[in-house]
Coordinates of N, CA and C and ligand atoms in Angstrom, one line a residue:
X730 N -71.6 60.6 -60.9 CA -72.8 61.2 -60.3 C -74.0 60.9 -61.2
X731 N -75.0 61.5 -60.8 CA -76.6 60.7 -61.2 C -76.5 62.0 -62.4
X732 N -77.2 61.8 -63.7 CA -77.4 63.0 -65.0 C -78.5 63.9 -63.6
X733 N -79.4 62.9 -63.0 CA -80.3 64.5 -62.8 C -79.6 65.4 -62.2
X734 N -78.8 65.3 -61.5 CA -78.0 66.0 -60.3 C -77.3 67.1 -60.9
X735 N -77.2 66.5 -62.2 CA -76.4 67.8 -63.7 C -77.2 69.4 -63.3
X736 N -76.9 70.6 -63.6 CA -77.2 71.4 -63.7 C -77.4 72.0 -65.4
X737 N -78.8 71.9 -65.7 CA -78.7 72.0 -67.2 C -78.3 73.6 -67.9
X738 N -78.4 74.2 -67.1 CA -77.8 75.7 -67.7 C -76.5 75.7 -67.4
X739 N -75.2 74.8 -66.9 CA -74.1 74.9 -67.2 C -74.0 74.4 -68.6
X740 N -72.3 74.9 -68.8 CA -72.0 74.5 -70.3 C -71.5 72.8 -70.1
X741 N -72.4 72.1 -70.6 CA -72.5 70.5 -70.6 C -72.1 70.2 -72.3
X742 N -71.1 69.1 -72.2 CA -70.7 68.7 -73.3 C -72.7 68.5 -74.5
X743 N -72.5 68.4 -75.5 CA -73.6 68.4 -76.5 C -74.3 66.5 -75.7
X744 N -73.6 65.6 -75.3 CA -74.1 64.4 -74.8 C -75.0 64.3 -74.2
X745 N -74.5 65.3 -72.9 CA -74.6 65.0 -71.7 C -76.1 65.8 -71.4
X746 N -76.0 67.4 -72.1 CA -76.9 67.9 -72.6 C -78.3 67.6 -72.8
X747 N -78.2 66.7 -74.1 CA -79.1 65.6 -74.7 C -79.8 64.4 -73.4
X748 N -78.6 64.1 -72.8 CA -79.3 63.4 -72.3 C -79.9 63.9 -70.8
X749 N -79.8 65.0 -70.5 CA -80.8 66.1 -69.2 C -81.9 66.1 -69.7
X750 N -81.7 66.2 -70.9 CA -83.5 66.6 -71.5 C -83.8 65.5 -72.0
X751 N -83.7 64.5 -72.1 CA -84.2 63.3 -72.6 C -84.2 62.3 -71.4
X752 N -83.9 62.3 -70.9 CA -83.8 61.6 -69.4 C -85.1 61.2 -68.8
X753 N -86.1 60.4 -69.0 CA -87.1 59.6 -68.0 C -87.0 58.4 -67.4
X754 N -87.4 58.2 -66.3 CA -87.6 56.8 -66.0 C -88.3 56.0 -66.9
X755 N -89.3 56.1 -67.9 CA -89.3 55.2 -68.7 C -88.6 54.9 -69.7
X756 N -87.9 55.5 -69.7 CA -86.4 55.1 -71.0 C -85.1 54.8 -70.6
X757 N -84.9 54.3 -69.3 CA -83.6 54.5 -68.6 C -83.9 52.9 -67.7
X758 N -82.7 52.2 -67.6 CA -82.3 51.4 -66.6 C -81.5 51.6 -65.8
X759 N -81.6 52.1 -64.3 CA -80.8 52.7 -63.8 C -80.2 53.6 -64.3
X760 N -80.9 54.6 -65.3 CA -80.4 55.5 -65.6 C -78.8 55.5 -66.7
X761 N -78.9 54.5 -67.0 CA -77.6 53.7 -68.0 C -78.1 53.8 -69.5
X762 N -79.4 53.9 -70.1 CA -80.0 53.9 -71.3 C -80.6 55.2 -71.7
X763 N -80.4 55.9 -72.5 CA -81.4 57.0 -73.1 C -81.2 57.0 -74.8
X764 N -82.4 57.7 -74.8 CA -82.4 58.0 -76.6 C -81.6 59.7 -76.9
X765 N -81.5 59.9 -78.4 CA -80.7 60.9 -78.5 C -81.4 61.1 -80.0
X766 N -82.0 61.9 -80.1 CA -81.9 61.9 -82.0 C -81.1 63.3 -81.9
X767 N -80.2 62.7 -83.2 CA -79.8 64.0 -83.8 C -78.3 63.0 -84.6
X768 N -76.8 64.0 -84.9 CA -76.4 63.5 -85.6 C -74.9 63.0 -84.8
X769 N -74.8 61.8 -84.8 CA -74.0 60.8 -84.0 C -72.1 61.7 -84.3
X770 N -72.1 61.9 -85.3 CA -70.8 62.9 -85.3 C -70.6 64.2 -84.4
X771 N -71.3 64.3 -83.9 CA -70.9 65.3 -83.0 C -71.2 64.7 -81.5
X772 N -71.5 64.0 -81.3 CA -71.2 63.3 -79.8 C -69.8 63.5 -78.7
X773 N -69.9 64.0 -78.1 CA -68.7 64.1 -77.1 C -69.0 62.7 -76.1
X774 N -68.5 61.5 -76.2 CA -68.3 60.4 -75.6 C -67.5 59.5 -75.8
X775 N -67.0 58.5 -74.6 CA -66.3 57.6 -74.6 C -66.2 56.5 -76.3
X776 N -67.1 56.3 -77.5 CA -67.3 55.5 -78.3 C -68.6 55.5 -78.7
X777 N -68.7 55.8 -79.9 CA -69.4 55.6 -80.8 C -69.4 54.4 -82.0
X778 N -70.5 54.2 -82.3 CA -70.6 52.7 -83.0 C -71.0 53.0 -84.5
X779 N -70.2 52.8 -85.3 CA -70.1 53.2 -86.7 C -71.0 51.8 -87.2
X780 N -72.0 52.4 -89.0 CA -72.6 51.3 -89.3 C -71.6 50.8 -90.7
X781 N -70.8 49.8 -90.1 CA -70.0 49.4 -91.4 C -70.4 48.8 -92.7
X782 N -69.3 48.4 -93.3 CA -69.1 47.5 -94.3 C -67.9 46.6 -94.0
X783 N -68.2 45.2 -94.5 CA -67.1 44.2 -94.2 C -65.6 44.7 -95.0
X784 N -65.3 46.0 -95.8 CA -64.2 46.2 -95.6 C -63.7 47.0 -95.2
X785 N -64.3 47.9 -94.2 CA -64.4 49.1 -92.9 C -63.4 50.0 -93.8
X786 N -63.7 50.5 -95.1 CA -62.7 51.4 -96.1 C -63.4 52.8 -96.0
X787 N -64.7 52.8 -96.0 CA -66.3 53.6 -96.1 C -66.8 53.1 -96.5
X788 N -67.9 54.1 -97.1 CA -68.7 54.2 -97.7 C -69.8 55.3 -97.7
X789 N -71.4 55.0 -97.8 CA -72.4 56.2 -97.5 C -73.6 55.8 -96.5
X790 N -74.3 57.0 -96.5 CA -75.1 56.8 -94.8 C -74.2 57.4 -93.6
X791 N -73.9 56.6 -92.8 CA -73.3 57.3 -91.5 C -71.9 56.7 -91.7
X792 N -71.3 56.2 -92.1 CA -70.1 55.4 -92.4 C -69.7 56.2 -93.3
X793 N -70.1 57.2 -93.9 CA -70.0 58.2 -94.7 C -69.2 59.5 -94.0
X794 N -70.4 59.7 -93.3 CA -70.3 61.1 -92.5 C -69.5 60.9 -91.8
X795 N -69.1 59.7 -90.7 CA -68.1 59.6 -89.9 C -66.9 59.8 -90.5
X796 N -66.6 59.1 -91.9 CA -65.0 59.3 -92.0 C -65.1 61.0 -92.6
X797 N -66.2 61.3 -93.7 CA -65.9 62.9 -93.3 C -65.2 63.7 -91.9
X798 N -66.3 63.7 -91.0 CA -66.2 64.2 -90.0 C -64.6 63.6 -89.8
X799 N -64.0 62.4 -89.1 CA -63.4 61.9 -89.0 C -62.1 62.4 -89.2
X800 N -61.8 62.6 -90.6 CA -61.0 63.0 -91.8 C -60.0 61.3 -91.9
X801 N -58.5 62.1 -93.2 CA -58.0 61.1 -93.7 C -57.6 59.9 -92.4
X802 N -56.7 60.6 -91.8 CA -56.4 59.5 -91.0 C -57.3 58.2 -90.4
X803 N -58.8 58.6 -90.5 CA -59.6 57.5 -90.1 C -59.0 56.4 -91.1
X804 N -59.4 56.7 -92.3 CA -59.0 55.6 -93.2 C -57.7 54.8 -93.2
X805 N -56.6 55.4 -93.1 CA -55.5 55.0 -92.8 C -55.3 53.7 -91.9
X806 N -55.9 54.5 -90.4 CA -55.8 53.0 -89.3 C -56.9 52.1 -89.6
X807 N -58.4 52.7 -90.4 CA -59.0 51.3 -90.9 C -58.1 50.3 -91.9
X808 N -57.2 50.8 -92.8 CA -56.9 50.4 -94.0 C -55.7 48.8 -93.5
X809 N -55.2 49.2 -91.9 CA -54.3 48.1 -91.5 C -55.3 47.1 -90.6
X810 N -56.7 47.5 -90.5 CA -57.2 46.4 -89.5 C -57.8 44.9 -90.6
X811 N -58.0 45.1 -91.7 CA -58.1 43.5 -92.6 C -59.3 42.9 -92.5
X812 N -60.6 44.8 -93.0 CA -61.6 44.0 -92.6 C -62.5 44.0 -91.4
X813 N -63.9 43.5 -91.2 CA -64.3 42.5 -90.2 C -65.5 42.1 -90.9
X814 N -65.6 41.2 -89.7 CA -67.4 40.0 -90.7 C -68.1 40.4 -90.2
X815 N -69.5 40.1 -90.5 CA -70.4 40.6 -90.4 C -71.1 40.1 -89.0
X816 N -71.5 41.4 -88.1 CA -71.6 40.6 -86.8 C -70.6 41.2 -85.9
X817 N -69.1 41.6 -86.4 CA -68.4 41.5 -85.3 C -67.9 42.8 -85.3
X818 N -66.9 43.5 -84.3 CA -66.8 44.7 -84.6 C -65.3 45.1 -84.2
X819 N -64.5 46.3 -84.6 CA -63.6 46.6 -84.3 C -63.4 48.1 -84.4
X820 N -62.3 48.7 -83.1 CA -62.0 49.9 -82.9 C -61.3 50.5 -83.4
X821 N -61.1 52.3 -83.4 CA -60.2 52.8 -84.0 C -60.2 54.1 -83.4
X822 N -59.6 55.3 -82.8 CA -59.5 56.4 -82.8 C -60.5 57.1 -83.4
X823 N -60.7 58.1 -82.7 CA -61.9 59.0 -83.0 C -61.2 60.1 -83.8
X824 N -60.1 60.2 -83.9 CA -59.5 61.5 -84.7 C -60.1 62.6 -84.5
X825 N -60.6 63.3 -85.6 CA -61.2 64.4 -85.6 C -62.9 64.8 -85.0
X826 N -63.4 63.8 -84.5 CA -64.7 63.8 -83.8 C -64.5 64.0 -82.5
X827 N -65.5 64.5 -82.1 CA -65.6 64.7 -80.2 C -65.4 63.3 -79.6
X828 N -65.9 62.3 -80.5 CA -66.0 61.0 -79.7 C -64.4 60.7 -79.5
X829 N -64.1 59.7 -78.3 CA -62.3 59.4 -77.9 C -62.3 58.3 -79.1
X830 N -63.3 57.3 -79.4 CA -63.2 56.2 -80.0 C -64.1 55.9 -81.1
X831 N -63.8 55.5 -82.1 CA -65.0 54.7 -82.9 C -65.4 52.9 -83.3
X832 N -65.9 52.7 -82.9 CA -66.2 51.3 -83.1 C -67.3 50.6 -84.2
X833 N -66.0 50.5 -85.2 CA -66.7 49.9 -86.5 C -67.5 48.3 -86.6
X834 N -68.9 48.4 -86.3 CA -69.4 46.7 -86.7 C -70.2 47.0 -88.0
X835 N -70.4 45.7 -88.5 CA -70.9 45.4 -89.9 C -72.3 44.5 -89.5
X836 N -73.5 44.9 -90.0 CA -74.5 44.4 -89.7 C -75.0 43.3 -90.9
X837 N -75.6 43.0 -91.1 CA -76.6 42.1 -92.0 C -77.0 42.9 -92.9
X838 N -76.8 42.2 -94.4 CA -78.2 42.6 -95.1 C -79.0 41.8 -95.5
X839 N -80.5 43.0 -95.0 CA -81.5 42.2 -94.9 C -82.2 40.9 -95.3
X840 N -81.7 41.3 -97.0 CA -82.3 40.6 -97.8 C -81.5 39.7 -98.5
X841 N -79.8 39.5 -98.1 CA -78.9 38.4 -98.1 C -79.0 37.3 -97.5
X842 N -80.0 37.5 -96.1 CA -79.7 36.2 -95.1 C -81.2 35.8 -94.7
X843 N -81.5 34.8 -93.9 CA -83.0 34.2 -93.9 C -83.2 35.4 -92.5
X844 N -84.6 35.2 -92.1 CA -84.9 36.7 -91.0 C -84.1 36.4 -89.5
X845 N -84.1 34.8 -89.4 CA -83.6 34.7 -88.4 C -81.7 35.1 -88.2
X846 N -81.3 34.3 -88.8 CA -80.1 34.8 -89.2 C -79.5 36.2 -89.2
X847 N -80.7 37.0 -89.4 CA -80.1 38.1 -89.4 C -80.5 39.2 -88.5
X848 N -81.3 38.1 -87.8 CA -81.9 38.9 -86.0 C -80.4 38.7 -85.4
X849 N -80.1 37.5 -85.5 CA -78.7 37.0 -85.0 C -77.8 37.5 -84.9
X850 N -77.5 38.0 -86.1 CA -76.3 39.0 -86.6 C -76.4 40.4 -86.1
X851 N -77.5 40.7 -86.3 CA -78.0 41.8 -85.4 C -77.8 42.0 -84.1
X852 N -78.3 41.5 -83.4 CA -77.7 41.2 -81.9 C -76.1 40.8 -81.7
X853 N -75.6 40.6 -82.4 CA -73.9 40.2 -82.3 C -73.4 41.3 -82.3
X854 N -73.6 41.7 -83.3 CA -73.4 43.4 -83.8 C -73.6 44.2 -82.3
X855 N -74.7 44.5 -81.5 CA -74.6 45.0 -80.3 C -73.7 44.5 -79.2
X856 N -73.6 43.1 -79.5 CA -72.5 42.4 -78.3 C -71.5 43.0 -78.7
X857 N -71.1 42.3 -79.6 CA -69.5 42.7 -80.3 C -69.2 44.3 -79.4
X858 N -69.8 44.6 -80.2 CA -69.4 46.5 -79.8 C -69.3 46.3 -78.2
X859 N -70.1 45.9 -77.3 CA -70.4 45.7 -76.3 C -68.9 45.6 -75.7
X860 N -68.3 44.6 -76.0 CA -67.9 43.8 -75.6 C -66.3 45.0 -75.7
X861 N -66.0 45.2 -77.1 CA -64.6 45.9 -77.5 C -64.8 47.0 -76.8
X862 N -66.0 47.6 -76.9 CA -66.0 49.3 -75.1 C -65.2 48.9 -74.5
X863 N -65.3 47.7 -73.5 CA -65.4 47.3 -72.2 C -64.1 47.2 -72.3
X864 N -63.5 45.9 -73.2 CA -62.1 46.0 -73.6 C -61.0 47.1 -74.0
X865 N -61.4 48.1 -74.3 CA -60.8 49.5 -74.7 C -61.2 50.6 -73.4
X866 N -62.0 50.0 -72.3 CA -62.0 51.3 -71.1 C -63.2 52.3 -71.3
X867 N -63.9 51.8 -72.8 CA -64.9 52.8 -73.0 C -66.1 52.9 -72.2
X868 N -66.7 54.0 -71.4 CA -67.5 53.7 -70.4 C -69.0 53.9 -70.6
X869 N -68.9 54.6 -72.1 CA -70.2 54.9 -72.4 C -70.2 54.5 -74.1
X870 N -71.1 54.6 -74.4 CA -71.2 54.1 -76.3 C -72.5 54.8 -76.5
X871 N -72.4 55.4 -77.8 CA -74.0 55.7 -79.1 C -73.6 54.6 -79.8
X872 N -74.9 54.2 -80.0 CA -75.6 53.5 -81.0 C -76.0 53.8 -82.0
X873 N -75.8 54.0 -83.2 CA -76.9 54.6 -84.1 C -77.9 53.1 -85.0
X874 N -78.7 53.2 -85.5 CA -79.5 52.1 -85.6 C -79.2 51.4 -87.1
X875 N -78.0 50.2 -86.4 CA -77.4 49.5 -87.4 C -78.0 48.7 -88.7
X876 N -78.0 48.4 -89.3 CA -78.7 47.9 -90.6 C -79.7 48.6 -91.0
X877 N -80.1 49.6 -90.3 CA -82.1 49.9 -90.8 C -81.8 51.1 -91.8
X878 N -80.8 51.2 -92.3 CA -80.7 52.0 -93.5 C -80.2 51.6 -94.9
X879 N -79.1 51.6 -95.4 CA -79.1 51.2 -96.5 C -79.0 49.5 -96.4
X880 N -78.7 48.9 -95.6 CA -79.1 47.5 -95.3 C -80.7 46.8 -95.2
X881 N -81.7 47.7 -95.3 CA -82.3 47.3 -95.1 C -83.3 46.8 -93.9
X882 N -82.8 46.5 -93.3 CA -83.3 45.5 -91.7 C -84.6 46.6 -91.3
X883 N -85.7 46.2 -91.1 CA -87.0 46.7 -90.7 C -86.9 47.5 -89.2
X884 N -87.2 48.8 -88.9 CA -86.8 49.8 -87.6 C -87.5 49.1 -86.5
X885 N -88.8 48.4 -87.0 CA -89.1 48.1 -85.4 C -88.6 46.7 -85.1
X886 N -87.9 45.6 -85.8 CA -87.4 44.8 -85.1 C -86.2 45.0 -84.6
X887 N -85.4 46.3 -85.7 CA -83.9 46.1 -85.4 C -84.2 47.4 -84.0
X888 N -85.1 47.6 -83.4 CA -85.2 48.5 -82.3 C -85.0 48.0 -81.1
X889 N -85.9 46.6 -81.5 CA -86.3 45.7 -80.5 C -85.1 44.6 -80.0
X890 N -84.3 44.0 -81.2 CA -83.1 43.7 -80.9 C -81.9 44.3 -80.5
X891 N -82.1 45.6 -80.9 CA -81.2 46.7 -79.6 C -81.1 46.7 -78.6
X892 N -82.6 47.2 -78.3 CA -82.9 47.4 -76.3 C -82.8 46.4 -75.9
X893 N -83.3 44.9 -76.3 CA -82.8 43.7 -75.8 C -81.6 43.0 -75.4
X894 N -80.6 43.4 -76.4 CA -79.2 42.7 -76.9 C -78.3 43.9 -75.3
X895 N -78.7 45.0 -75.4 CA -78.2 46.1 -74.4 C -78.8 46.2 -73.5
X896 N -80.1 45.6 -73.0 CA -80.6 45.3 -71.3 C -79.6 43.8 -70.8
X897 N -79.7 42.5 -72.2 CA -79.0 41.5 -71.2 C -77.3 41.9 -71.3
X898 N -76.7 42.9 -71.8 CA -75.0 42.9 -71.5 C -75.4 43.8 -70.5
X899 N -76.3 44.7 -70.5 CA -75.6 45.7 -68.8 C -76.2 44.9 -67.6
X900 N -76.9 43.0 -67.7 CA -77.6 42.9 -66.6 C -76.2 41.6 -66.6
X901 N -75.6 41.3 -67.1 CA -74.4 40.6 -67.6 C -73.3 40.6 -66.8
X902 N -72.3 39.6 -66.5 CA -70.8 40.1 -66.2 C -70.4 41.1 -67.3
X903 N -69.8 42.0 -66.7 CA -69.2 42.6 -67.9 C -69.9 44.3 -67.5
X904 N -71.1 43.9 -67.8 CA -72.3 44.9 -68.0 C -71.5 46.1 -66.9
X905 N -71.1 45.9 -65.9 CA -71.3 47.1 -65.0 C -69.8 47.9 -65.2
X906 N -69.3 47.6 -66.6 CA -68.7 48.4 -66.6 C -68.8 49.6 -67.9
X907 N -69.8 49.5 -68.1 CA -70.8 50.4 -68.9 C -71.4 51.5 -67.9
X908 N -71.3 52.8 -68.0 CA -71.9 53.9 -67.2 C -73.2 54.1 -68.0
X909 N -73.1 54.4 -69.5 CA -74.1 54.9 -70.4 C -73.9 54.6 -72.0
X910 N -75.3 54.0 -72.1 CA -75.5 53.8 -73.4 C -76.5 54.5 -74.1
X911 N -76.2 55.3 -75.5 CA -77.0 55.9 -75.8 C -77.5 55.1 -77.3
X912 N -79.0 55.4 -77.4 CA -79.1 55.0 -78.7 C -79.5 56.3 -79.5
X913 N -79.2 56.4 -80.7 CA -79.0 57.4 -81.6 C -80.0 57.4 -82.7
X914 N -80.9 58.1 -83.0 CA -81.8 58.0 -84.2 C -81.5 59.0 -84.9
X915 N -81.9 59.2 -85.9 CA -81.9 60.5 -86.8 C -83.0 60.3 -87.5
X916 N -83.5 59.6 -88.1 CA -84.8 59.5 -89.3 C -86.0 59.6 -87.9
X917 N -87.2 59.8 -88.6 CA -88.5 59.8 -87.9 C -88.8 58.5 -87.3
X918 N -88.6 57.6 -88.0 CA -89.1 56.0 -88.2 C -88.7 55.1 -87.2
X919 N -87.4 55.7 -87.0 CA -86.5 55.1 -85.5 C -86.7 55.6 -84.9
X920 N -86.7 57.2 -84.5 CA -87.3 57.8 -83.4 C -88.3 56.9 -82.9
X921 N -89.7 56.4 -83.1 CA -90.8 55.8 -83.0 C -90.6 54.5 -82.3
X922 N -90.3 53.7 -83.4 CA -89.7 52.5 -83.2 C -88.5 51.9 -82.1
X923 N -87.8 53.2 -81.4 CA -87.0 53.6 -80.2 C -87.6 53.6 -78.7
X924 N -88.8 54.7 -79.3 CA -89.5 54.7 -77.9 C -90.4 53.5 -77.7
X925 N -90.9 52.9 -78.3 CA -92.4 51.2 -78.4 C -90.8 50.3 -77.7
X926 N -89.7 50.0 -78.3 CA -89.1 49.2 -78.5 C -88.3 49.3 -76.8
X927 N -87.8 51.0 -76.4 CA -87.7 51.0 -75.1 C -89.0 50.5 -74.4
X928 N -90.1 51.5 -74.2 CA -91.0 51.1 -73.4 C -91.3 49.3 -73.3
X929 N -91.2 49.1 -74.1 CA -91.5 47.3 -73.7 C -90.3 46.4 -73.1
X930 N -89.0 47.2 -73.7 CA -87.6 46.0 -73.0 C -87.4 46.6 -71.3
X931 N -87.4 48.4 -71.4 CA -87.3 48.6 -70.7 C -88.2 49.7 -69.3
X932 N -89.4 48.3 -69.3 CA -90.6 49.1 -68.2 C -90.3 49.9 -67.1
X933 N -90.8 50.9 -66.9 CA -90.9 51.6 -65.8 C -91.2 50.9 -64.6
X934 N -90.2 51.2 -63.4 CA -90.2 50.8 -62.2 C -90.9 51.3 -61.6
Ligands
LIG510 N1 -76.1 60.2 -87.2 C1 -76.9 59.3 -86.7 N2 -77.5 58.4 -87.4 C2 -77.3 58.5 -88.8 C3 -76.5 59.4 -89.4 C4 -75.9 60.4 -88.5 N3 -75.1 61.3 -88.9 N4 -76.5 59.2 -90.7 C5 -77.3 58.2 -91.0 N5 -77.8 57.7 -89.8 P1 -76.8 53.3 -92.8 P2 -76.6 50.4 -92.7 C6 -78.7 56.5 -89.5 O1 -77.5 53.2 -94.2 O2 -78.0 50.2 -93.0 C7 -72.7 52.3 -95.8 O3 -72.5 52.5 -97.2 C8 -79.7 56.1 -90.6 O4 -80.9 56.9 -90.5 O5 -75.8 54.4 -92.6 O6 -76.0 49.5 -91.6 C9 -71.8 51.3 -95.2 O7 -70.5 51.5 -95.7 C10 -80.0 54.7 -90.2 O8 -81.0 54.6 -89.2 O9 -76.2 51.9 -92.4 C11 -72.4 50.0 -95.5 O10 -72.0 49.6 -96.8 C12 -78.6 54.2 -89.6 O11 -77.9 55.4 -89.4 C13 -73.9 50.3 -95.4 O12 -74.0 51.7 -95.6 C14 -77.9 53.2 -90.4 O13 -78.0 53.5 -91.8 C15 -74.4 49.9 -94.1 O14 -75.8 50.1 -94.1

């Protein structure tokens, strides 16, 4: 069914919620895209998109909070997957989170690779994940905004290679088997750089 069609004073999962009240046609393609600030661990959805490290063990930032949240056993089924590169992404059980799934990619850092290179990698990073949803049944995914924290990577390009990299997979083979993608901010900076970066990939009809 359509989010508007939702009744927002029933009891709606904390997602679904977020996205009643955040819901415009200027931030929505077909109603398949919205923003969400707040904190990606408590999501009730299909998969969520962890910001890794190429040895998906942890670490800090949101890769932090997740295996908190998470608990031990996250580590565990990371500890037999051997890794991933940078760019590419892989799944794991949501354990102890509302989310069913978490999907670990590893982004760029910034100031390791030349800028193009690491637009590249950046956008891979959105496919990748894209891609293992789709393969694992996941019908919706958060986003939270990969490399622009301890990585580095500048909020309004890595905003702009978001809404881009995630307008051409849902206009894509593949794409329609995506219900809803959320992107997830938490700092001020992204918030911003979220809404400029929607409004321009994805104009109002
Ligand atoms: N919910 C949503 N977004 C969050 C949350 C949260 N709970 N916590 C942080 N963010 P970062 P990176 C945002 O630094 O730059 C780790 O050590 C944050 O504001 O977590 O890809 C890994 O192990 C920022 O916008 O990831 C790697 O070594 C975004 O999440 C390295 O950091 C990503 O910031 C990865 O660095």
């Amino acid at each position: 069914g359509t989010l508007s069609a939702l009744d927002p004073n029933t009891d709606l999962p904390p997602v679904y919620a977020a996205l009643v009240e955040r819901f415009t046609p200027s931030n929505a393609i077909n109603g398949r895209v919205s923003l969400y600030r707040g904190d990606m661990t408590k999501l009730e959805i299909d998969s969520v998109v962890n910001a890794a490290n190429r040895s998906l063990l942890g670490g800090g930032g949101i890769d932090g909070a997740i295996h908190r949240a998470a608990g031990f056993d996250l580590l565990k089924e990371c500890r037999t997957l051997g890794g991933c590169a940078t760019g590419d992404a892989k799944i794991t059980a949501g354990y102890n989170l509302p989310a069913r799934h978490i999907i670990h990619t590893v982004g760029p850092v910034y100031y390791e690779v030349d800028k193009v290179e690491a637009e590249e990698l950046l956008s891979s990073c959105y496919r990748s994940s894209l891609r293992v949803a789709v393969e694992n049944a996941c019908r919706s995914i958060a986003f939270c905004a990969i490399s622009t924290g301890i990585y580095g990577f500048p909020s309004k390009a890595a905003a702009r290679i978001a809404a881009t990299t995630v307008r051409d997979f849902l206009a894509g083979p593949g794409g329609g088997k995506i219900d809803q993608v959320v992107f997830v901010t938490f700092e001020e900076k992204d918030v911003r750089a979220y809404e400029t970066a929607i409004a321009v990939v994805f104009p109002p009809v």
